[in-house]
Amino acid sequence: MKRILARAALALGLAAAASAAMTAAASAAPLQIGYLPILPSAQLFVAAGQHALPVVDGAPPKLVQFQSGPAMVQAILAGQLDAAYVGIGPALVVAAKGGDFKVVASNIVEQVSLVARGDLAPYFAQGSDASTAFARFAKDKGRVPVIASYPRGSVPEAALQYWLRKRIKADPASYKLITQGEAQIQQSLLTGAVDAAAILEPTVTTVLDKEPKARVVARGSDLFPHQPGAVLLVRGQLIDQHPDLVKALVAEQISATALLRDDPAKAAPLVQKYVAGGRLPVKLVEQAIRNSRNQFQADPNVIIPATQALQQFLKDTDAQTGPLVDMNRLFDTRFYDAAAKALAKQ
């Protein structure tokens, strides 16, 4: 009952915020919102499916799809987007390059899992020493295991590297790392071209569904505790000139996060339309949402310390160049803090 009342309160608050936003931005052009067709952008898909995104002059936002973080970074820096649902890695790149954008909400945390195929998975059996798993595999099989991840500097790759170097301190000579795109990683896992991969949902659910002997051998909390994932990034000019629009976006972020956590069955069809181009079965997307339930997180305050730790690790491993980004410059938590405070009073 409390969840139902909370969601009703959120909806009423969002309606008020959206109405104010339309009034304040009467002369503004429709919002241009960039996104990647992946589960970590689920809050956007829920909001779009419910027609809950703020409307300007009767026009809903234009959702602009990208296939990679770097491509979206280029569009952001070129001034083509007002907001973006993007990974924290690209957000750091935007800030490092002087882009006037702020993280106003989080989408998801600890989103990366390491999935191993049947031959490698038993070496991570409960009670075994993870630090020697790859070496034991290599001794038995006569070859080192091949582990796939996203391109260097991405959050999945950084989380994997952090786990290998800082958490289990595996011998670098006991494994081979390769980088691939998401579709290629999934295919490599299913065909046995790689032995393990650091991947996101719904790829995790897809692989486990099609390869019964595969299993998750390290979850996000194991790889890099509190690792930041995707975020809602908003142009500074929009924050300054139309704060009610930003308020509406953040209010819907909170509402969508609650729906993803509390009612995956209702959220799944809204998310399925966008993830992987709508090609995945709704039931599989629903299961991926259920598996990610505890990772959906709208509060940007939660990810600030881990973002600082992440960029320090990226710099220490030469995956990030230049000075570290000031967290006060990257984050603007005022909108979330105000929304959370208002909810606490209800």
Coordinates of C-alpha atoms in Angstrom, one line a residue:
M1 CA 0.0 0.0 0.0
K2 CA 2.9 2.4 0.8
R3 CA 4.4 1.8 -2.6
I4 CA 1.1 2.5 -4.3
L5 CA 0.7 5.8 -2.4
A6 CA 4.3 6.7 -3.0
R7 CA 3.9 6.2 -6.8
A8 CA 0.6 8.2 -6.8
A9 CA 2.4 11.0 -5.0
L10 CA 5.2 10.8 -7.5
A11 CA 2.8 11.0 -10.4
L12 CA 1.0 14.0 -9.0
G13 CA 4.4 15.7 -8.4
L14 CA 5.5 15.0 -11.9
A15 CA 2.3 16.4 -13.4
A16 CA 2.8 19.6 -11.5
A17 CA 6.5 19.8 -12.5
A18 CA 5.7 19.1 -16.1
S19 CA 3.0 21.7 -16.2
A20 CA 5.3 24.3 -14.7
A21 CA 8.0 23.3 -17.2
M22 CA 5.8 23.9 -20.2
T23 CA 4.9 27.3 -18.9
A24 CA 8.5 28.3 -18.1
A25 CA 9.8 27.0 -21.5
A26 CA 7.0 28.3 -23.7
S27 CA 9.5 29.8 -26.1
A28 CA 12.0 26.9 -26.0
A29 CA 12.4 24.3 -28.8
P30 CA 11.5 20.6 -28.1
L31 CA 14.1 18.9 -26.0
Q32 CA 16.7 16.8 -27.8
I33 CA 17.5 13.7 -25.7
G34 CA 20.2 11.3 -26.6
Y35 CA 20.3 7.6 -25.5
L36 CA 21.8 4.2 -26.1
P37 CA 19.4 1.3 -26.7
I38 CA 20.5 -0.5 -23.6
L39 CA 18.9 -1.5 -20.3
P40 CA 20.8 1.1 -18.2
S41 CA 18.7 3.8 -20.1
A42 CA 15.5 2.1 -18.9
Q43 CA 14.1 5.1 -17.0
L44 CA 14.0 7.1 -20.3
F45 CA 12.1 4.2 -22.0
V46 CA 9.6 4.0 -19.1
A47 CA 9.0 7.8 -19.2
A48 CA 8.6 7.8 -23.0
G49 CA 6.3 4.9 -23.0
Q50 CA 4.1 6.6 -20.4
H51 CA 4.2 9.9 -22.3
A52 CA 5.5 11.4 -19.1
L53 CA 8.5 13.4 -20.5
P54 CA 8.1 17.2 -20.4
V55 CA 6.4 18.7 -23.4
V56 CA 7.4 22.1 -24.9
D57 CA 5.0 24.1 -27.0
G58 CA 2.9 20.9 -27.4
A59 CA 5.9 19.0 -28.8
P60 CA 7.3 16.0 -26.9
P61 CA 11.1 15.6 -26.7
K62 CA 12.9 14.2 -29.7
L63 CA 14.7 11.0 -28.7
V64 CA 18.0 10.6 -30.6
Q65 CA 19.5 7.1 -30.6
F66 CA 23.3 6.4 -30.7
Q67 CA 25.1 3.2 -31.0
S68 CA 28.2 4.1 -28.9
G69 CA 29.2 6.4 -26.0
P70 CA 31.9 8.2 -28.1
A71 CA 29.4 9.1 -30.8
M72 CA 27.1 10.6 -28.2
V73 CA 30.0 12.5 -26.6
Q74 CA 30.7 14.1 -30.0
A75 CA 27.0 15.1 -30.3
I76 CA 27.0 16.5 -26.8
L77 CA 30.1 18.6 -27.4
A78 CA 28.8 19.8 -30.7
G79 CA 25.8 21.2 -28.9
Q80 CA 23.3 18.9 -30.5
L81 CA 21.7 17.5 -27.3
D82 CA 19.9 19.0 -24.3
A83 CA 20.1 15.9 -22.2
A84 CA 21.6 12.4 -22.5
Y85 CA 21.2 9.0 -20.9
V86 CA 24.8 7.9 -21.0
G87 CA 27.4 6.0 -19.1
I88 CA 29.4 7.8 -16.4
G89 CA 32.6 7.2 -18.5
P90 CA 31.4 9.4 -21.4
A91 CA 30.0 11.9 -18.9
L92 CA 33.6 12.2 -17.5
V93 CA 34.9 12.7 -21.0
V94 CA 32.4 15.5 -21.6
A95 CA 33.4 17.3 -18.4
A96 CA 37.1 16.8 -19.1
K97 CA 36.7 18.4 -22.5
G98 CA 35.0 21.4 -21.0
G99 CA 31.4 20.5 -21.9
D100 CA 28.8 22.4 -19.9
F101 CA 26.7 19.4 -18.7
K102 CA 25.8 18.2 -15.3
V103 CA 24.8 14.8 -13.9
V104 CA 21.4 15.4 -12.3
A105 CA 20.4 11.8 -11.6
S106 CA 21.7 8.3 -11.6
N107 CA 20.2 5.4 -13.6
I108 CA 21.8 2.3 -12.3
V109 CA 24.8 1.1 -10.2
E110 CA 26.9 -2.1 -10.2
Q111 CA 25.5 -3.0 -13.6
V112 CA 28.4 -5.1 -14.8
S113 CA 28.6 -8.9 -14.3
L114 CA 31.4 -11.3 -15.3
V115 CA 29.8 -14.4 -17.0
A116 CA 31.9 -17.5 -17.6
R117 CA 31.1 -20.4 -19.9
G118 CA 30.9 -24.0 -18.8
D119 CA 34.5 -24.9 -19.1
L120 CA 35.7 -21.9 -17.0
A121 CA 32.8 -21.5 -14.6
P122 CA 33.7 -24.5 -12.3
Y123 CA 37.0 -22.9 -11.4
F124 CA 35.1 -20.2 -9.6
A125 CA 33.1 -22.8 -7.5
Q126 CA 32.1 -21.6 -4.0
G127 CA 35.0 -22.0 -1.7
S128 CA 37.7 -21.9 -4.4
D129 CA 40.3 -19.2 -4.7
A130 CA 39.2 -16.8 -7.4
S131 CA 42.7 -15.3 -7.7
T132 CA 44.1 -18.6 -9.1
A133 CA 41.0 -19.6 -11.1
F134 CA 42.5 -18.6 -14.5
A135 CA 45.9 -20.1 -13.7
R136 CA 44.3 -23.4 -12.7
F137 CA 42.2 -23.4 -15.9
A138 CA 45.3 -22.7 -18.0
K139 CA 47.2 -25.6 -16.3
D140 CA 44.4 -28.0 -17.0
K141 CA 43.4 -26.9 -20.5
G142 CA 46.8 -26.0 -21.8
R143 CA 45.8 -22.5 -22.7
V144 CA 44.9 -19.3 -21.0
P145 CA 41.2 -18.3 -20.9
V146 CA 40.1 -15.5 -23.1
I147 CA 38.0 -12.7 -21.5
A148 CA 36.1 -10.2 -23.5
S149 CA 35.0 -6.7 -22.4
Y150 CA 33.9 -3.4 -23.8
P151 CA 36.5 -0.9 -25.2
R152 CA 39.2 0.4 -22.9
G153 CA 38.1 3.2 -20.7
S154 CA 34.4 2.1 -20.6
V155 CA 32.8 1.3 -17.2
P156 CA 32.5 -2.5 -17.9
E157 CA 36.2 -2.7 -18.9
A158 CA 37.3 -0.6 -15.9
A159 CA 35.2 -2.7 -13.5
L160 CA 36.8 -5.8 -14.9
Q161 CA 40.3 -4.4 -14.7
Y162 CA 39.6 -3.2 -11.1
W163 CA 38.5 -6.7 -10.1
L164 CA 41.5 -8.4 -11.8
R165 CA 44.1 -5.9 -10.3
K166 CA 42.6 -4.8 -7.0
R167 CA 40.2 -7.4 -5.9
I168 CA 41.5 -10.8 -6.8
K169 CA 44.9 -9.7 -7.9
A170 CA 45.1 -12.4 -10.6
D171 CA 48.4 -13.0 -12.5
P172 CA 48.2 -11.0 -15.7
A173 CA 49.9 -13.9 -17.5
S174 CA 47.1 -16.3 -16.6
Y175 CA 44.4 -14.7 -18.9
K176 CA 44.0 -12.9 -22.2
L177 CA 41.8 -9.8 -22.5
I178 CA 40.1 -8.7 -25.7
T179 CA 37.7 -5.8 -26.4
Q180 CA 34.6 -6.0 -28.5
G181 CA 31.2 -4.4 -29.0
E182 CA 28.1 -5.6 -27.1
A183 CA 26.6 -7.7 -30.0
Q184 CA 30.0 -9.2 -30.7
I185 CA 30.6 -10.1 -27.1
Q186 CA 27.3 -11.9 -26.9
Q187 CA 28.0 -13.9 -30.0
S188 CA 31.5 -14.7 -28.8
L189 CA 30.1 -16.1 -25.5
L190 CA 27.4 -18.1 -27.2
T191 CA 29.8 -19.6 -29.8
G192 CA 32.6 -20.3 -27.3
A193 CA 35.0 -17.9 -29.0
V194 CA 35.7 -16.5 -25.5
D195 CA 35.6 -18.1 -22.1
A196 CA 34.2 -15.2 -20.1
A197 CA 33.0 -11.6 -20.6
A198 CA 32.2 -8.5 -18.5
I199 CA 28.7 -7.7 -19.7
L200 CA 25.5 -5.8 -18.9
E201 CA 21.8 -6.8 -18.8
P202 CA 20.0 -8.0 -20.9
T203 CA 23.0 -9.7 -22.4
V204 CA 23.6 -11.5 -19.1
T205 CA 20.1 -13.0 -19.1
T206 CA 20.3 -13.8 -22.8
V207 CA 23.5 -15.8 -22.4
L208 CA 22.4 -17.6 -19.3
D209 CA 19.1 -18.5 -21.1
K210 CA 20.9 -19.9 -24.2
E211 CA 24.0 -21.4 -22.5
P212 CA 22.8 -23.4 -19.5
K213 CA 26.3 -24.2 -18.3
A214 CA 27.3 -20.5 -18.2
R215 CA 27.0 -18.6 -14.9
V216 CA 27.8 -15.3 -13.3
V217 CA 31.1 -15.7 -11.4
A218 CA 31.4 -12.1 -10.2
R219 CA 28.6 -9.6 -9.9
G220 CA 28.9 -5.8 -10.0
S221 CA 29.4 -5.6 -6.2
D222 CA 32.3 -8.0 -6.5
L223 CA 33.9 -6.3 -9.5
F224 CA 33.8 -2.7 -8.3
P225 CA 31.6 -1.9 -5.3
H226 CA 29.1 0.9 -5.9
Q227 CA 30.4 1.2 -9.5
P228 CA 28.4 4.1 -11.2
G229 CA 26.7 3.1 -14.4
A230 CA 24.5 5.2 -16.7
V231 CA 23.4 8.7 -15.7
L232 CA 21.1 11.5 -16.7
L233 CA 23.3 14.3 -18.1
V234 CA 21.7 17.7 -18.7
R235 CA 23.0 20.8 -20.5
G236 CA 24.0 23.7 -18.1
Q237 CA 22.1 26.2 -20.2
L238 CA 18.9 24.2 -19.8
I239 CA 19.5 24.1 -16.0
D240 CA 20.0 27.9 -15.9
Q241 CA 17.2 28.9 -18.3
H242 CA 14.6 26.3 -17.8
P243 CA 15.1 24.6 -14.3
D244 CA 11.5 23.5 -14.3
L245 CA 12.2 21.3 -17.3
V246 CA 15.1 19.7 -15.4
K247 CA 12.9 19.3 -12.4
A248 CA 10.3 17.5 -14.5
L249 CA 13.0 15.2 -15.9
V250 CA 14.3 14.3 -12.5
A251 CA 10.9 13.8 -11.0
E252 CA 10.1 11.3 -13.8
Q253 CA 13.5 9.6 -13.2
I254 CA 12.4 8.9 -9.6
S255 CA 9.0 7.7 -10.7
A256 CA 10.4 5.4 -13.4
T257 CA 13.0 4.0 -11.1
A258 CA 10.2 3.1 -8.6
L259 CA 8.3 1.3 -11.4
L260 CA 11.3 -0.6 -12.5
R261 CA 12.0 -1.8 -9.0
D262 CA 8.4 -2.5 -7.9
D263 CA 6.5 -3.6 -11.1
P264 CA 8.9 -5.2 -13.7
A265 CA 5.9 -6.7 -15.5
K266 CA 4.5 -3.3 -16.2
A267 CA 7.8 -1.7 -17.1
A268 CA 9.0 -4.5 -19.4
P269 CA 6.9 -3.7 -22.5
L270 CA 7.9 0.0 -22.2
V271 CA 11.6 -0.9 -22.0
Q272 CA 11.5 -3.8 -24.6
K273 CA 10.4 -1.3 -27.4
Y274 CA 13.8 0.4 -27.2
V275 CA 16.4 -2.1 -25.9
A276 CA 18.3 -3.8 -28.7
G277 CA 15.9 -2.3 -31.2
G278 CA 12.9 -4.1 -29.8
R279 CA 14.1 -7.5 -31.0
L280 CA 14.2 -9.2 -27.6
P281 CA 11.2 -11.0 -26.1
V282 CA 9.3 -9.1 -23.5
K283 CA 9.7 -11.9 -21.0
L284 CA 13.4 -11.9 -21.4
V285 CA 13.5 -8.1 -20.8
E286 CA 11.3 -8.5 -17.8
Q287 CA 13.7 -11.1 -16.3
A288 CA 16.6 -8.7 -17.0
I289 CA 14.8 -6.0 -15.2
R290 CA 14.0 -8.3 -12.2
N291 CA 17.7 -9.3 -12.1
S292 CA 18.7 -5.6 -12.0
R293 CA 16.1 -4.6 -9.4
N294 CA 18.5 -3.6 -6.7
Q295 CA 20.8 -1.8 -9.2
F296 CA 18.3 0.8 -10.4
Q297 CA 19.2 3.9 -8.5
A298 CA 18.1 7.5 -9.2
D299 CA 20.0 9.2 -6.4
P300 CA 23.1 10.9 -7.8
N301 CA 24.6 11.4 -4.3
V302 CA 25.1 7.6 -4.1
I303 CA 27.5 7.5 -7.0
I304 CA 29.7 10.5 -6.3
P305 CA 32.4 8.7 -4.2
A306 CA 32.6 5.7 -6.6
T307 CA 32.8 8.1 -9.6
Q308 CA 35.8 9.7 -8.0
A309 CA 37.4 6.3 -7.3
L310 CA 36.6 5.2 -10.9
Q311 CA 38.3 8.1 -12.5
Q312 CA 41.3 7.8 -10.3
F313 CA 41.6 4.2 -11.3
L314 CA 41.2 5.1 -15.0
K315 CA 44.0 7.7 -14.6
D316 CA 46.2 5.3 -12.6
T317 CA 45.9 2.7 -15.4
D318 CA 46.4 5.3 -18.2
A319 CA 42.9 4.8 -19.5
Q320 CA 42.2 8.5 -18.8
T321 CA 44.5 11.4 -19.6
G322 CA 44.5 15.0 -18.3
P323 CA 43.5 16.3 -14.9
L324 CA 40.8 14.7 -12.8
V325 CA 37.3 16.1 -13.1
D326 CA 36.0 18.0 -10.1
M327 CA 33.0 16.2 -8.8
N328 CA 31.3 19.5 -7.8
R329 CA 31.6 20.5 -11.5
L330 CA 30.3 17.2 -12.8
F331 CA 27.3 16.7 -10.4
D332 CA 24.3 18.9 -9.7
T333 CA 22.2 17.1 -7.0
R334 CA 19.9 20.1 -6.2
F335 CA 17.0 18.8 -8.3
Y336 CA 17.1 15.3 -6.9
D337 CA 17.6 16.5 -3.3
A338 CA 14.6 18.8 -3.6
A339 CA 12.4 16.0 -5.0
A340 CA 13.5 13.6 -2.4
K341 CA 12.8 16.2 0.3
A342 CA 9.3 16.8 -1.0
L343 CA 8.6 13.1 -1.1
A344 CA 9.8 12.7 2.5
K345 CA 7.2 15.2 3.7
Q346 CA 4.3 13.3 2.0

